Short mmCIF file of the N, C-alpha and C atoms (twelve columns), coordinates in Angstrom:
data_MODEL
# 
_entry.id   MODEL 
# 
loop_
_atom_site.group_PDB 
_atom_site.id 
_atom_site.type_symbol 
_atom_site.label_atom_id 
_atom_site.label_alt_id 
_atom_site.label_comp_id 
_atom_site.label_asym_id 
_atom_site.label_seq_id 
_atom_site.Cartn_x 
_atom_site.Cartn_y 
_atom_site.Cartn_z 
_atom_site.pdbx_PDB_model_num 
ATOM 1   N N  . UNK A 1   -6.117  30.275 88.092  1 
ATOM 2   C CA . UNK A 1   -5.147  31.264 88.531  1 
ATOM 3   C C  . UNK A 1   -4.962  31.270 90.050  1 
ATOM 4   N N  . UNK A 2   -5.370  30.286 90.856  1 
ATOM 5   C CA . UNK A 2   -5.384  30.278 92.314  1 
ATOM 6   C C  . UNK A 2   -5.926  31.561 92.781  1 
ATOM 7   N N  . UNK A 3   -4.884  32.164 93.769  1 
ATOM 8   C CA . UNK A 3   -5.535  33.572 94.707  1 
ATOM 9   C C  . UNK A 3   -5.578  34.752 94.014  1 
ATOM 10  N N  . UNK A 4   -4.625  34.746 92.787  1 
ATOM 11  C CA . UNK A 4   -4.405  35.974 91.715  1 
ATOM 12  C C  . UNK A 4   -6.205  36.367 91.099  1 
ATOM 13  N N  . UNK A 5   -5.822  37.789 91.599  1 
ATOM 14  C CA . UNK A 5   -6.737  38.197 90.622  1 
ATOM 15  C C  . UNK A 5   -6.753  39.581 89.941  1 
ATOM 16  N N  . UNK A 6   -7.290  39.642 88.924  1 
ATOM 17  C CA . UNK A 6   -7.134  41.121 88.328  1 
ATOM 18  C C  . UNK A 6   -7.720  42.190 89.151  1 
ATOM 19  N N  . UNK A 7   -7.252  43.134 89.008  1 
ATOM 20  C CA . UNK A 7   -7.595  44.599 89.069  1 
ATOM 21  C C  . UNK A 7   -8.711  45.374 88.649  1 
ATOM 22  N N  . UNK A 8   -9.639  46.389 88.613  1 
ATOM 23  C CA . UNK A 8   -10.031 46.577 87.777  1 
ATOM 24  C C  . UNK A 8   -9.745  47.550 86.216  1 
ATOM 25  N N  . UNK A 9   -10.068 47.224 85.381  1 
ATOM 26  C CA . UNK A 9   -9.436  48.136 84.298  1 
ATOM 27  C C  . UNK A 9   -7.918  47.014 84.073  1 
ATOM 28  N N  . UNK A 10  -7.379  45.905 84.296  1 
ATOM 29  C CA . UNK A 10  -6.555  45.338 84.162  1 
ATOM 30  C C  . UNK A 10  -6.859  43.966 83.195  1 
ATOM 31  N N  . UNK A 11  -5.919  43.718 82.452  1 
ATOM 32  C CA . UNK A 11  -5.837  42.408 81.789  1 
ATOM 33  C C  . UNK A 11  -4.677  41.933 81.850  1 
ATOM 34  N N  . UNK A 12  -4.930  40.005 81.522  1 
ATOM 35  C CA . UNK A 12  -4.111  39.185 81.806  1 
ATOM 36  C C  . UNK A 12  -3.668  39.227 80.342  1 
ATOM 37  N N  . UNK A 13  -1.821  39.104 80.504  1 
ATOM 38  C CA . UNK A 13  -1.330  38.871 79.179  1 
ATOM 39  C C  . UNK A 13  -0.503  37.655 79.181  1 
ATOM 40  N N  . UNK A 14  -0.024  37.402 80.136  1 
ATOM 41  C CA . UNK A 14  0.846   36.004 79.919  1 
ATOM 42  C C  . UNK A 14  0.877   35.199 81.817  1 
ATOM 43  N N  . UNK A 15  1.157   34.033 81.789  1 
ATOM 44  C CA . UNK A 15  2.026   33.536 83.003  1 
ATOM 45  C C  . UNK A 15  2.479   32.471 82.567  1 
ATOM 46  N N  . UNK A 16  3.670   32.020 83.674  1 
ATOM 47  C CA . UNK A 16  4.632   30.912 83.539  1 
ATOM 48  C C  . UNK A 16  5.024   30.586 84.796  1 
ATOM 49  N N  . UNK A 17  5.733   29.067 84.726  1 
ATOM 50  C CA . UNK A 17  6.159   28.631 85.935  1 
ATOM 51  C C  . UNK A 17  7.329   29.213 86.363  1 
ATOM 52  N N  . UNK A 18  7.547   30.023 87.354  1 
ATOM 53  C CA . UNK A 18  9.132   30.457 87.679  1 
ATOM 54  C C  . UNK A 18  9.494   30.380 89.472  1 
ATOM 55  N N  . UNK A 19  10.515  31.074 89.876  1 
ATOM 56  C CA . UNK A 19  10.997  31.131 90.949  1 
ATOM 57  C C  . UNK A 19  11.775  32.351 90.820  1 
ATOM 58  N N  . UNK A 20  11.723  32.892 91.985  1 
ATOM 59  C CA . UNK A 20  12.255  34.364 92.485  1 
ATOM 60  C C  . UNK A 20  13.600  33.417 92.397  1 
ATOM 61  N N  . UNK A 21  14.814  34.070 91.960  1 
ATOM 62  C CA . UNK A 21  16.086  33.582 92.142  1 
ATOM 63  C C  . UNK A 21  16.866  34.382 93.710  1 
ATOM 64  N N  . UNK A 22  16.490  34.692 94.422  1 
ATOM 65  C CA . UNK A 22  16.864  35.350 95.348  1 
ATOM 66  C C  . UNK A 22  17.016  35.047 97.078  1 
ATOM 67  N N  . UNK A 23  18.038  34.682 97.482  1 
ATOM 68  C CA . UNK A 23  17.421  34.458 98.923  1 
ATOM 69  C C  . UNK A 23  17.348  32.656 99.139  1 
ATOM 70  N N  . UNK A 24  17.337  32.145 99.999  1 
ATOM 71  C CA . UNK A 24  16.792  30.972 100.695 1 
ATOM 72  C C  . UNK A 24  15.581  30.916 101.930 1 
ATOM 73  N N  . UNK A 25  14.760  30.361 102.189 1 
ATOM 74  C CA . UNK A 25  14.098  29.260 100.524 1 
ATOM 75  C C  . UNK A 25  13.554  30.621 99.309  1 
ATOM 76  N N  . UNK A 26  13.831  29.704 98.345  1 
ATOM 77  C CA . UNK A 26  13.508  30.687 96.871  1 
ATOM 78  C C  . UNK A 26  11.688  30.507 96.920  1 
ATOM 79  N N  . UNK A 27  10.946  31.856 97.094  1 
ATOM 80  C CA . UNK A 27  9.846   31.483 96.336  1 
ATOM 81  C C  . UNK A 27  9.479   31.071 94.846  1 
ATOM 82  N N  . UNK A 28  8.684   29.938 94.478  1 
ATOM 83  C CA . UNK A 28  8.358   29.330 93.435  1 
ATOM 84  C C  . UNK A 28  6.793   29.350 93.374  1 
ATOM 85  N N  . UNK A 29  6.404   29.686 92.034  1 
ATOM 86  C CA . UNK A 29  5.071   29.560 91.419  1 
ATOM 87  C C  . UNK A 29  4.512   30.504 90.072  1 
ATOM 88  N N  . UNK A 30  3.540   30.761 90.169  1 
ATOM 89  C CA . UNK A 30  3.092   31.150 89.026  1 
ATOM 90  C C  . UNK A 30  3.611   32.682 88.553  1 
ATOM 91  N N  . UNK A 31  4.316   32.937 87.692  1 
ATOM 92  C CA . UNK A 31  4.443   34.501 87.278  1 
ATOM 93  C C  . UNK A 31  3.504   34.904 86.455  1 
ATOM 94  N N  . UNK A 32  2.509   36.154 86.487  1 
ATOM 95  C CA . UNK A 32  1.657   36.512 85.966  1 
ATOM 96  C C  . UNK A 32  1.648   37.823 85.109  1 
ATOM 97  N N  . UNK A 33  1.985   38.340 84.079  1 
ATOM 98  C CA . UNK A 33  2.444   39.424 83.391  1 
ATOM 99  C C  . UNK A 33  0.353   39.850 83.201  1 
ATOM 100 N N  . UNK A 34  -0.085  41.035 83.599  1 
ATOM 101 C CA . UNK A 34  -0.610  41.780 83.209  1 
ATOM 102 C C  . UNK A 34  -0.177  42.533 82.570  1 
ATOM 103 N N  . UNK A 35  -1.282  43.584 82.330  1 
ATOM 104 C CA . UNK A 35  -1.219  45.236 81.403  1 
ATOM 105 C C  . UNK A 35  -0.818  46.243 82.739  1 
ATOM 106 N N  . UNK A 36  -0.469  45.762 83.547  1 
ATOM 107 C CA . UNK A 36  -0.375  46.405 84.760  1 
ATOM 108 C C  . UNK A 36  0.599   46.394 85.947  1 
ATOM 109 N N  . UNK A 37  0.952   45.213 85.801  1 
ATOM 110 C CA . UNK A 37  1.698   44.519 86.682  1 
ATOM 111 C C  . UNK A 37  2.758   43.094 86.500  1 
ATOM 112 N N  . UNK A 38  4.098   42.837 87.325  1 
ATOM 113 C CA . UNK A 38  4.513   41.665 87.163  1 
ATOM 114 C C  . UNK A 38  4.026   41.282 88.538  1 
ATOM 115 N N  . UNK A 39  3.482   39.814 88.729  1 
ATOM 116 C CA . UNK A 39  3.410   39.185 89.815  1 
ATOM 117 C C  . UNK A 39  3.901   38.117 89.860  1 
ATOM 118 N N  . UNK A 40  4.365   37.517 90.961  1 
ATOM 119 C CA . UNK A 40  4.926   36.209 91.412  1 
ATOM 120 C C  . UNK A 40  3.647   35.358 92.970  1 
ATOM 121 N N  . UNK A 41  3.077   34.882 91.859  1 
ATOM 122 C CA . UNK A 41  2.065   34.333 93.250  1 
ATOM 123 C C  . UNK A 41  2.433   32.848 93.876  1 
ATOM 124 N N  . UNK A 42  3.170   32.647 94.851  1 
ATOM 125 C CA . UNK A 42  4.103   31.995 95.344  1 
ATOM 126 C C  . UNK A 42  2.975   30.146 95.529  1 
ATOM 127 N N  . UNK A 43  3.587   28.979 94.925  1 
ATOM 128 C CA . UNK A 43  3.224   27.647 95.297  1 
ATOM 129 C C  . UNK A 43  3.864   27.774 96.592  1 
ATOM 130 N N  . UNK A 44  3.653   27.636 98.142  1 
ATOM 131 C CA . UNK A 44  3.608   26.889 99.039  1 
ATOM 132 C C  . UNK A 44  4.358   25.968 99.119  1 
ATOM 133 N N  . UNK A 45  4.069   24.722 98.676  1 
ATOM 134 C CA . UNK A 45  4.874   23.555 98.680  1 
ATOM 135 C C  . UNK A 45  6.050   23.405 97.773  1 
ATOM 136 N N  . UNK A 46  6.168   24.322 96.498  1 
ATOM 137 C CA . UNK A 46  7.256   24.130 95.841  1 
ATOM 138 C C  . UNK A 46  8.332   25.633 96.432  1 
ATOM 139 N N  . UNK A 47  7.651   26.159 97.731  1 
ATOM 140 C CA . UNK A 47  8.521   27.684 98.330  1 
ATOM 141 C C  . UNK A 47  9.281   26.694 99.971  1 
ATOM 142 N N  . UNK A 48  8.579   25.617 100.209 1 
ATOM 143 C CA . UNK A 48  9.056   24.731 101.147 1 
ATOM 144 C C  . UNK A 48  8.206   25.617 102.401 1 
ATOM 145 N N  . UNK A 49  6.792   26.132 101.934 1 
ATOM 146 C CA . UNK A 49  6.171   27.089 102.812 1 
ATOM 147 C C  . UNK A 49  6.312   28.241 103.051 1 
ATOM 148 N N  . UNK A 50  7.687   28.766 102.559 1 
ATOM 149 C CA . UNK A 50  8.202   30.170 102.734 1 
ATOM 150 C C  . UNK A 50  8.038   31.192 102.058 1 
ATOM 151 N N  . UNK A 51  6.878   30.713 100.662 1 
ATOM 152 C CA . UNK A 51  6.830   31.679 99.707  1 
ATOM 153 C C  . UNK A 51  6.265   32.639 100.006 1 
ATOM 154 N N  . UNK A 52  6.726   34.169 99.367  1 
ATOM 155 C CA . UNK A 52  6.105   35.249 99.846  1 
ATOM 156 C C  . UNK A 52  5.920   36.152 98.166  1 
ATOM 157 N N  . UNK A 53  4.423   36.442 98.383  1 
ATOM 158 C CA . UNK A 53  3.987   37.112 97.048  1 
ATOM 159 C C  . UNK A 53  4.988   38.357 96.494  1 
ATOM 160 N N  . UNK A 54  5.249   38.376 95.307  1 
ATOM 161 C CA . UNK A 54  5.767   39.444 94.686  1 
ATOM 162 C C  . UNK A 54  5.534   40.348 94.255  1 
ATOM 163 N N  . UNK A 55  5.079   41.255 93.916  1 
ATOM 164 C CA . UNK A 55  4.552   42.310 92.713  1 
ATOM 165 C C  . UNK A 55  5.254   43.822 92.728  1 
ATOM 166 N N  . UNK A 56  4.760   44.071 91.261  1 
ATOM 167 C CA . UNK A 56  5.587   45.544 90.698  1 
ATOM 168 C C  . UNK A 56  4.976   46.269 89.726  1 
ATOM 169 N N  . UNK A 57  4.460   47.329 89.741  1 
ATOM 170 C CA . UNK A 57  4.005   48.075 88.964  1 
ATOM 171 C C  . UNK A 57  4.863   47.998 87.755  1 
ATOM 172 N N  . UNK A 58  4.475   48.008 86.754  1 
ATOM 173 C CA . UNK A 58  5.130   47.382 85.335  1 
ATOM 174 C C  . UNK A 58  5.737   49.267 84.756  1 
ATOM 175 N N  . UNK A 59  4.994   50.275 85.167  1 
ATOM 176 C CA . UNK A 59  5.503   51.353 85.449  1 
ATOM 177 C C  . UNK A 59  7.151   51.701 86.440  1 
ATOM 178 N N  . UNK A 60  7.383   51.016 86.878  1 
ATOM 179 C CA . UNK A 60  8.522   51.042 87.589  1 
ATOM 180 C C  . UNK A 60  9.378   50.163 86.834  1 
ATOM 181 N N  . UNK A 61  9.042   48.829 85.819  1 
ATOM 182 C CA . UNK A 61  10.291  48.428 85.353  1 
ATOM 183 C C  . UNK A 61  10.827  48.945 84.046  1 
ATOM 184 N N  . UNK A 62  12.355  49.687 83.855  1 
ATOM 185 C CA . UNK A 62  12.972  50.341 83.029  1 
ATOM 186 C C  . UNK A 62  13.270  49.640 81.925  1 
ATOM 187 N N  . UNK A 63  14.261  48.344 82.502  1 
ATOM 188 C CA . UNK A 63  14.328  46.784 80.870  1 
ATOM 189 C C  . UNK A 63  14.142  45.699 81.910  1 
ATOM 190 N N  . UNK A 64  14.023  44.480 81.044  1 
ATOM 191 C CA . UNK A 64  14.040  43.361 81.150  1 
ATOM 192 C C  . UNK A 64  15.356  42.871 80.374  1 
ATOM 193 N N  . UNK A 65  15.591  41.597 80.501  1 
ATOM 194 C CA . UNK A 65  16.739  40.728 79.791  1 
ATOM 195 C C  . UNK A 65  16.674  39.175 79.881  1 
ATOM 196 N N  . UNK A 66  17.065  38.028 79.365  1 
ATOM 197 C CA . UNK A 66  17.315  37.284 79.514  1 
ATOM 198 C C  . UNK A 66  18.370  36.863 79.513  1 
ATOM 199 N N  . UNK A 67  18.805  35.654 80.621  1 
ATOM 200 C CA . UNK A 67  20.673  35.582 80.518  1 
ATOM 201 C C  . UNK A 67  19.897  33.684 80.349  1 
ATOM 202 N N  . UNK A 68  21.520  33.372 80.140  1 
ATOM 203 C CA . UNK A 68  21.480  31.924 80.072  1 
ATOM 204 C C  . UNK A 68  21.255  31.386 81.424  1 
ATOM 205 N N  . UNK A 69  21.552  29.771 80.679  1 
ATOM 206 C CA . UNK A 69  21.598  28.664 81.862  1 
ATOM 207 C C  . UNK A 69  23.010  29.058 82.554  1 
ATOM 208 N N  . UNK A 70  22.677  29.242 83.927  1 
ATOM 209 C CA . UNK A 70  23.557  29.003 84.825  1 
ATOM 210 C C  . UNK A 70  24.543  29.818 84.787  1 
ATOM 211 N N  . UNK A 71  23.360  31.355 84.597  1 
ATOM 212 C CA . UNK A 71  24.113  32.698 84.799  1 
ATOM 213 C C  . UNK A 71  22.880  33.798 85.845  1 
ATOM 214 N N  . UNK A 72  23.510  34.003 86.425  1 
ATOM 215 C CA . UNK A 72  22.821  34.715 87.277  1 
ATOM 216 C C  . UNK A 72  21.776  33.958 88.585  1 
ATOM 217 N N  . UNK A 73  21.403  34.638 89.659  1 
ATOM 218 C CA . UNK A 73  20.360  33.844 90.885  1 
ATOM 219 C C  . UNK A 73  21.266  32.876 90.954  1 
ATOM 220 N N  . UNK A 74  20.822  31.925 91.945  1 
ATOM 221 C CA . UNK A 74  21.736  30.986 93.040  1 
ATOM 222 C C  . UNK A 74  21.695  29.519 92.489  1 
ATOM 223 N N  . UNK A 75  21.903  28.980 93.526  1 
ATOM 224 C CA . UNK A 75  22.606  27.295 92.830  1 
ATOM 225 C C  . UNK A 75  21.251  26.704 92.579  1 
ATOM 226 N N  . UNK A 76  20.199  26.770 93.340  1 
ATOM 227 C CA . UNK A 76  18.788  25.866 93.196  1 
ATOM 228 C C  . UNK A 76  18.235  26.215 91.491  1 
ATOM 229 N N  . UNK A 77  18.217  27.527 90.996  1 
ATOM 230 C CA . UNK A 77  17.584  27.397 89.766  1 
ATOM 231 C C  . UNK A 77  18.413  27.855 88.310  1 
ATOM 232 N N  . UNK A 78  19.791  27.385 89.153  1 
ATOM 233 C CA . UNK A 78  21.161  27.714 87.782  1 
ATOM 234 C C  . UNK A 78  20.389  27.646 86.598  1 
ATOM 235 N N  . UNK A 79  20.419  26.399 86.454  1 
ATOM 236 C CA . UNK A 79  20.084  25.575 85.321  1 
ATOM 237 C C  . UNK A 79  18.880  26.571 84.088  1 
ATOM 238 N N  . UNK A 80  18.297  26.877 84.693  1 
ATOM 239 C CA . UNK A 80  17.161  27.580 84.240  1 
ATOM 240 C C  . UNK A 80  16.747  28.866 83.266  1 
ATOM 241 N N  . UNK A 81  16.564  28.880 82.047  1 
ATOM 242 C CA . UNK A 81  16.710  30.375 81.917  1 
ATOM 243 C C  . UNK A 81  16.361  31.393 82.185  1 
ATOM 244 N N  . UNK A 82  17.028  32.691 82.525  1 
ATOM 245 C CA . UNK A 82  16.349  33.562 83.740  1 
ATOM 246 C C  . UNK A 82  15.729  34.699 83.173  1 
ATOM 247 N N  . UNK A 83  14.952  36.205 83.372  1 
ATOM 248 C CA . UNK A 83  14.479  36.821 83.019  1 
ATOM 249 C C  . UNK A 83  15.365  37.749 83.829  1 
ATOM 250 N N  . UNK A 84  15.782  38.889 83.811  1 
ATOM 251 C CA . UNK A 84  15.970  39.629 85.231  1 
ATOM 252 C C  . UNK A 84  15.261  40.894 84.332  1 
ATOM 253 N N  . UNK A 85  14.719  41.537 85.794  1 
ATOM 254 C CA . UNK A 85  14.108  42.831 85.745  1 
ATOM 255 C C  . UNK A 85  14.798  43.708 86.418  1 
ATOM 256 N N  . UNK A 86  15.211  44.937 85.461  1 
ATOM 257 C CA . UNK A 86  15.429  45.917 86.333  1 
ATOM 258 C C  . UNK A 86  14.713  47.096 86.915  1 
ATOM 259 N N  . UNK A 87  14.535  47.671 88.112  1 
ATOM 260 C CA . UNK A 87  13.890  48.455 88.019  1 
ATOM 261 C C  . UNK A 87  13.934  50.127 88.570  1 
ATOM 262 N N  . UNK A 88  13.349  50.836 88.575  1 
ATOM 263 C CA . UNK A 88  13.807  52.215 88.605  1 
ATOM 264 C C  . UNK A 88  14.111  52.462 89.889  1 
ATOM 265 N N  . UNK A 89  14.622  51.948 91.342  1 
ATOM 266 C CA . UNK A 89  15.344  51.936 92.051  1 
ATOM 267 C C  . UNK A 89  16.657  51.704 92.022  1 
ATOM 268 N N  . UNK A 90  17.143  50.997 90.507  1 
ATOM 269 C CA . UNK A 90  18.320  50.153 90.078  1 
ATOM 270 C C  . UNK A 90  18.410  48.972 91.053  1 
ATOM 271 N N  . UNK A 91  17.312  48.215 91.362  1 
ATOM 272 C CA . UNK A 91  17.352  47.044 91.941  1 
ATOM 273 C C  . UNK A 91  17.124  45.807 91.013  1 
ATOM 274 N N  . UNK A 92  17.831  44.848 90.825  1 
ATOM 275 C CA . UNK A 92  17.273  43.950 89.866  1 
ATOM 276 C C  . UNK A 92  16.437  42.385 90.763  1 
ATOM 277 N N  . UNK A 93  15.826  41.944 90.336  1 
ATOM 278 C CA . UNK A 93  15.382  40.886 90.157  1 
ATOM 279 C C  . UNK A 93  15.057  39.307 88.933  1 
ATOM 280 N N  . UNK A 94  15.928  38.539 89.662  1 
ATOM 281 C CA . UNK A 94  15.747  37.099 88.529  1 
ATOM 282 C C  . UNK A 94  15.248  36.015 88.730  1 
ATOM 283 N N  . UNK A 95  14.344  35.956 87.893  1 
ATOM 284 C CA . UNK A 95  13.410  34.801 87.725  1 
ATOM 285 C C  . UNK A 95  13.926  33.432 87.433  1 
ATOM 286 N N  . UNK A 96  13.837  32.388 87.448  1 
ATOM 287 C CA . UNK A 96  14.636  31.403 86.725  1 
ATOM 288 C C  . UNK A 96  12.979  30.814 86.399  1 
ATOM 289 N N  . UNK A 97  13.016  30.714 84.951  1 
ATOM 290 C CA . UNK A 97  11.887  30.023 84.620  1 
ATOM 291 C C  . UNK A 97  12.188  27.998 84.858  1 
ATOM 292 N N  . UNK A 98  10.932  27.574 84.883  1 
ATOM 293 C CA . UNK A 98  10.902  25.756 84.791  1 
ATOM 294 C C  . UNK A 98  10.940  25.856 83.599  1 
ATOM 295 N N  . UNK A 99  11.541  24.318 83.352  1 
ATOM 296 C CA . UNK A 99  11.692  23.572 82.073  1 
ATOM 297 C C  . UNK A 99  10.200  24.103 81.746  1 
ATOM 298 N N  . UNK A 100 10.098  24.035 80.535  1 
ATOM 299 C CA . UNK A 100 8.966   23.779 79.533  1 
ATOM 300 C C  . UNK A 100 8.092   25.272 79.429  1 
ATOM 301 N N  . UNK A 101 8.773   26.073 80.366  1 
ATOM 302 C CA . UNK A 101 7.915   27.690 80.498  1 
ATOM 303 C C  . UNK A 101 8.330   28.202 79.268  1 
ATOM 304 N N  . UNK A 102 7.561   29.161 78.664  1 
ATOM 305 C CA . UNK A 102 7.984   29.439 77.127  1 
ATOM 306 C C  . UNK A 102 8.683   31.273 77.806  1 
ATOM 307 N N  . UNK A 103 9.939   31.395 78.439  1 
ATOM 308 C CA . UNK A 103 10.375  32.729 78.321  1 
ATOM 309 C C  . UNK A 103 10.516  33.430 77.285  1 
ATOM 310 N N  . UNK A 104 10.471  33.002 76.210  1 
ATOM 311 C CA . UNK A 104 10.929  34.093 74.951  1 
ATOM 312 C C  . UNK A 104 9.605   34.930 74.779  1 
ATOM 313 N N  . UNK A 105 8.387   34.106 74.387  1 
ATOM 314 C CA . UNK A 105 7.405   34.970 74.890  1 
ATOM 315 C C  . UNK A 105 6.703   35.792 75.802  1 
ATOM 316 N N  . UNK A 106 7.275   35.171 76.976  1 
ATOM 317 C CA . UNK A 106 6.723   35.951 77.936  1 
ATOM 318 C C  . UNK A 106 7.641   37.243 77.747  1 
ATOM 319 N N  . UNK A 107 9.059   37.395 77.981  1 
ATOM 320 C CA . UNK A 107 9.660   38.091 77.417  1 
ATOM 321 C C  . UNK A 107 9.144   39.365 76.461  1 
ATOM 322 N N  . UNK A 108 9.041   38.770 75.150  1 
ATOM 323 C CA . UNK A 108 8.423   39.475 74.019  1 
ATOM 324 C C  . UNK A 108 7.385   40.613 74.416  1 
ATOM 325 N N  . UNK A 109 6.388   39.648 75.561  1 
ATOM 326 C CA . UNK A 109 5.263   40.314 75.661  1 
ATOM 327 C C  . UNK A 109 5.468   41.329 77.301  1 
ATOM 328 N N  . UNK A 110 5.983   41.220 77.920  1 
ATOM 329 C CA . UNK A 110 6.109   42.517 78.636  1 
ATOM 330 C C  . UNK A 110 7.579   43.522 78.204  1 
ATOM 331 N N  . UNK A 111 7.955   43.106 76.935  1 
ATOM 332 C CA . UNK A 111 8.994   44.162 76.266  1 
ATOM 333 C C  . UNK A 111 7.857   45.545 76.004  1 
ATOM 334 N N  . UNK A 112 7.525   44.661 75.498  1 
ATOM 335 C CA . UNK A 112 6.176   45.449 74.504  1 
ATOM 336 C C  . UNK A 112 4.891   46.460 75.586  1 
ATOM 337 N N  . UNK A 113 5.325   45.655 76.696  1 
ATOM 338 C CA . UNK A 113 4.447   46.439 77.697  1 
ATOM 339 C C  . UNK A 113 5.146   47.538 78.105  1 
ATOM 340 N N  . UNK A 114 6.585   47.447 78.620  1 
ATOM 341 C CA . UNK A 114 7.020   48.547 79.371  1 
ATOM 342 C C  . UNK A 114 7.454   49.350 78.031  1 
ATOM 343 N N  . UNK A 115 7.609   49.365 76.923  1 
ATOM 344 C CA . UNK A 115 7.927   50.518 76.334  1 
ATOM 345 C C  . UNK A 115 6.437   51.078 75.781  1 
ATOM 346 N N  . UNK A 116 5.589   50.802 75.813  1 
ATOM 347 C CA . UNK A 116 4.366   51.244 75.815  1 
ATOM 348 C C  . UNK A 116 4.227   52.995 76.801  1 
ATOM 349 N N  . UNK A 117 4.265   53.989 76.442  1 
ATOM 350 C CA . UNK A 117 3.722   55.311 77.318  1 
ATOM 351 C C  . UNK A 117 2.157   55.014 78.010  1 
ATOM 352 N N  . UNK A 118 2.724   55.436 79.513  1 
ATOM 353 C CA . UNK A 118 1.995   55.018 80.597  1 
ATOM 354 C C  . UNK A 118 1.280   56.232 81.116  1 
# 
């Protein structure tokens, strides 16, 4: 898990390869779905150095969604299918997962988290 680490009283439920769709350079690396939290713990070399860590109390996000390829976030991770989070600021954020990341599950499994009573 590189620099990520749990909390205490926290568990790991899923991660995948993604990229913040937001901004230039896009941070890229590991997304980490706890019981607690979404994180984005940024690869370095695939952020072109610029990556900057993400995180969000899983309490603050209202839905999630998935859109298609080459809907939503910018030209570098069109292609990709995205996750976006919304959250109780009405700010959204989109992920564009890598080939071979399994989003439907990850998906599945922080659906199941945020409608969970906190």
């Amino acid at each position: 898990m590189g620099k990520f680490s749990l909390q205490p009283g926290e568990k790991f439920l899923a991660a995948a390869k993604a990229q913040l769709a937001e901004g230039f350079p896009q941070t890229a690396g590991d997304l980490y779905l706890t019981s607690q939290r979404l994180v984005l713990e940024p690869n370095q070399l695939a952020s072109l150095g610029f990556g900057k860590r993400w995180e969000v109390s899983l309490s603050r996000i209202r839905r999630a969604e998935q859109v298609g390829r080459f809907r939503g976030g910018t030209l570098v991770g069109a292609a990709g299918k995205k996750l976006v989070v919304h959250l109780d600021d009405a700010s959204t954020h989109t992920f564009s997962f890598y080939l071979g990341s399994d989003l439907d599950s990850f998906l599945h499994v922080l659906e199941e988290q945020i409608q969970e009573p906190r």
